[in-house]
Amino acid sequence: GVLAIVIFSFVQAWEAFIAPALRAKVMRLNPILVIVALLIGGKLAGVVGAIIALPLAAAFKEFLTDLYSAQFKVNS
């Protein structure tokens, strides 16, 4: 039983360390931004907020990037 607890604790710690870096690389976000987005989303809307926080952060980043690079044009 003790060995199972040690292995589980090791895997959880490793996953907590690696997961933000992997998510950041896939979504091209800063790892600190990933952690902050998860914390804010979880605080504001619980589990559902934590689930949708990263896609919203990535979409917002892309929107700001497009707006800044003048690729975002409004039809008038």
Tab-separated table of C-alpha atoms in Angstrom:
chain	number	residue	atom	x	y	z
A	1	GLY	CA	0.000	0.000	0.000
A	2	VAL	CA	2.816	2.407	0.867
A	3	LEU	CA	4.518	1.774	-2.462
A	4	ALA	CA	1.285	2.585	-4.306
A	5	ILE	CA	0.963	5.867	-2.399
A	6	VAL	CA	4.579	6.788	-3.183
A	7	ILE	CA	4.172	5.991	-6.885
A	8	PHE	CA	0.857	7.872	-7.069
A	9	SER	CA	2.383	10.915	-5.345
A	10	PHE	CA	5.356	10.881	-7.712
A	11	VAL	CA	3.139	10.647	-10.800
A	12	GLN	CA	0.871	13.452	-9.555
A	13	ALA	CA	3.837	15.737	-8.827
A	14	TRP	CA	5.391	14.980	-12.210
A	15	GLU	CA	2.090	15.624	-14.009
A	16	ALA	CA	1.589	18.914	-12.160
A	17	PHE	CA	5.054	20.030	-13.258
A	18	ILE	CA	4.900	18.850	-16.884
A	19	ALA	CA	1.248	19.537	-17.839
A	20	PRO	CA	1.413	23.372	-17.872
A	21	ALA	CA	4.546	23.287	-20.013
A	22	LEU	CA	2.954	20.891	-22.512
A	23	ARG	CA	-0.264	22.882	-22.681
A	24	ALA	CA	1.732	26.084	-23.129
A	25	LYS	CA	3.729	24.594	-25.987
A	26	VAL	CA	0.640	23.270	-27.784
A	27	MET	CA	-1.343	26.497	-27.374
A	28	ARG	CA	1.702	28.753	-27.766
A	29	LEU	CA	1.067	30.398	-24.390
A	30	ASN	CA	3.456	31.286	-21.608
A	31	PRO	CA	3.361	28.544	-18.905
A	32	ILE	CA	2.707	31.161	-16.239
A	33	LEU	CA	-0.260	32.419	-18.272
A	34	VAL	CA	-1.590	28.847	-18.397
A	35	ILE	CA	-1.407	28.531	-14.615
A	36	VAL	CA	-2.950	31.976	-14.045
A	37	ALA	CA	-5.765	31.257	-16.525
A	38	LEU	CA	-6.542	27.967	-14.782
A	39	LEU	CA	-6.545	29.622	-11.365
A	40	ILE	CA	-8.770	32.499	-12.468
A	41	GLY	CA	-11.149	30.244	-14.388
A	42	GLY	CA	-11.393	27.847	-11.463
A	43	LYS	CA	-11.996	30.652	-8.989
A	44	LEU	CA	-14.670	32.362	-11.099
A	45	ALA	CA	-16.614	29.348	-12.380
A	46	GLY	CA	-15.285	26.260	-10.598
A	47	VAL	CA	-14.490	23.142	-12.585
A	48	VAL	CA	-16.265	24.379	-15.718
A	49	GLY	CA	-14.267	27.612	-15.577
A	50	ALA	CA	-11.007	25.697	-15.301
A	51	ILE	CA	-11.978	23.566	-18.293
A	52	ILE	CA	-12.799	26.512	-20.554
A	53	ALA	CA	-10.082	28.865	-19.266
A	54	LEU	CA	-7.305	27.688	-21.592
A	55	PRO	CA	-9.268	27.806	-24.853
A	56	LEU	CA	-10.530	31.266	-23.911
A	57	ALA	CA	-7.011	32.443	-23.052
A	58	ALA	CA	-5.652	31.095	-26.349
A	59	ALA	CA	-8.483	32.704	-28.334
A	60	PHE	CA	-7.973	36.025	-26.545
A	61	LYS	CA	-4.226	35.878	-27.234
A	62	GLU	CA	-4.836	35.228	-30.934
A	63	PHE	CA	-7.369	38.055	-31.067
A	64	LEU	CA	-4.875	40.480	-29.531
A	65	THR	CA	-2.127	39.251	-31.862
A	66	ASP	CA	-4.317	39.815	-34.915
A	67	LEU	CA	-5.447	43.191	-33.652
A	68	TYR	CA	-1.874	44.275	-32.966
A	69	SER	CA	-0.559	43.083	-36.338
A	70	ALA	CA	-3.352	44.912	-38.211
A	71	GLN	CA	-4.617	41.682	-39.760
A	72	PHE	CA	-7.913	42.209	-37.986
A	73	LYS	CA	-10.006	44.439	-40.242
A	74	VAL	CA	-13.529	45.646	-39.644
A	75	ASN	CA	-15.745	45.881	-42.706
A	76	SER	CA	-17.433	49.250	-42.850
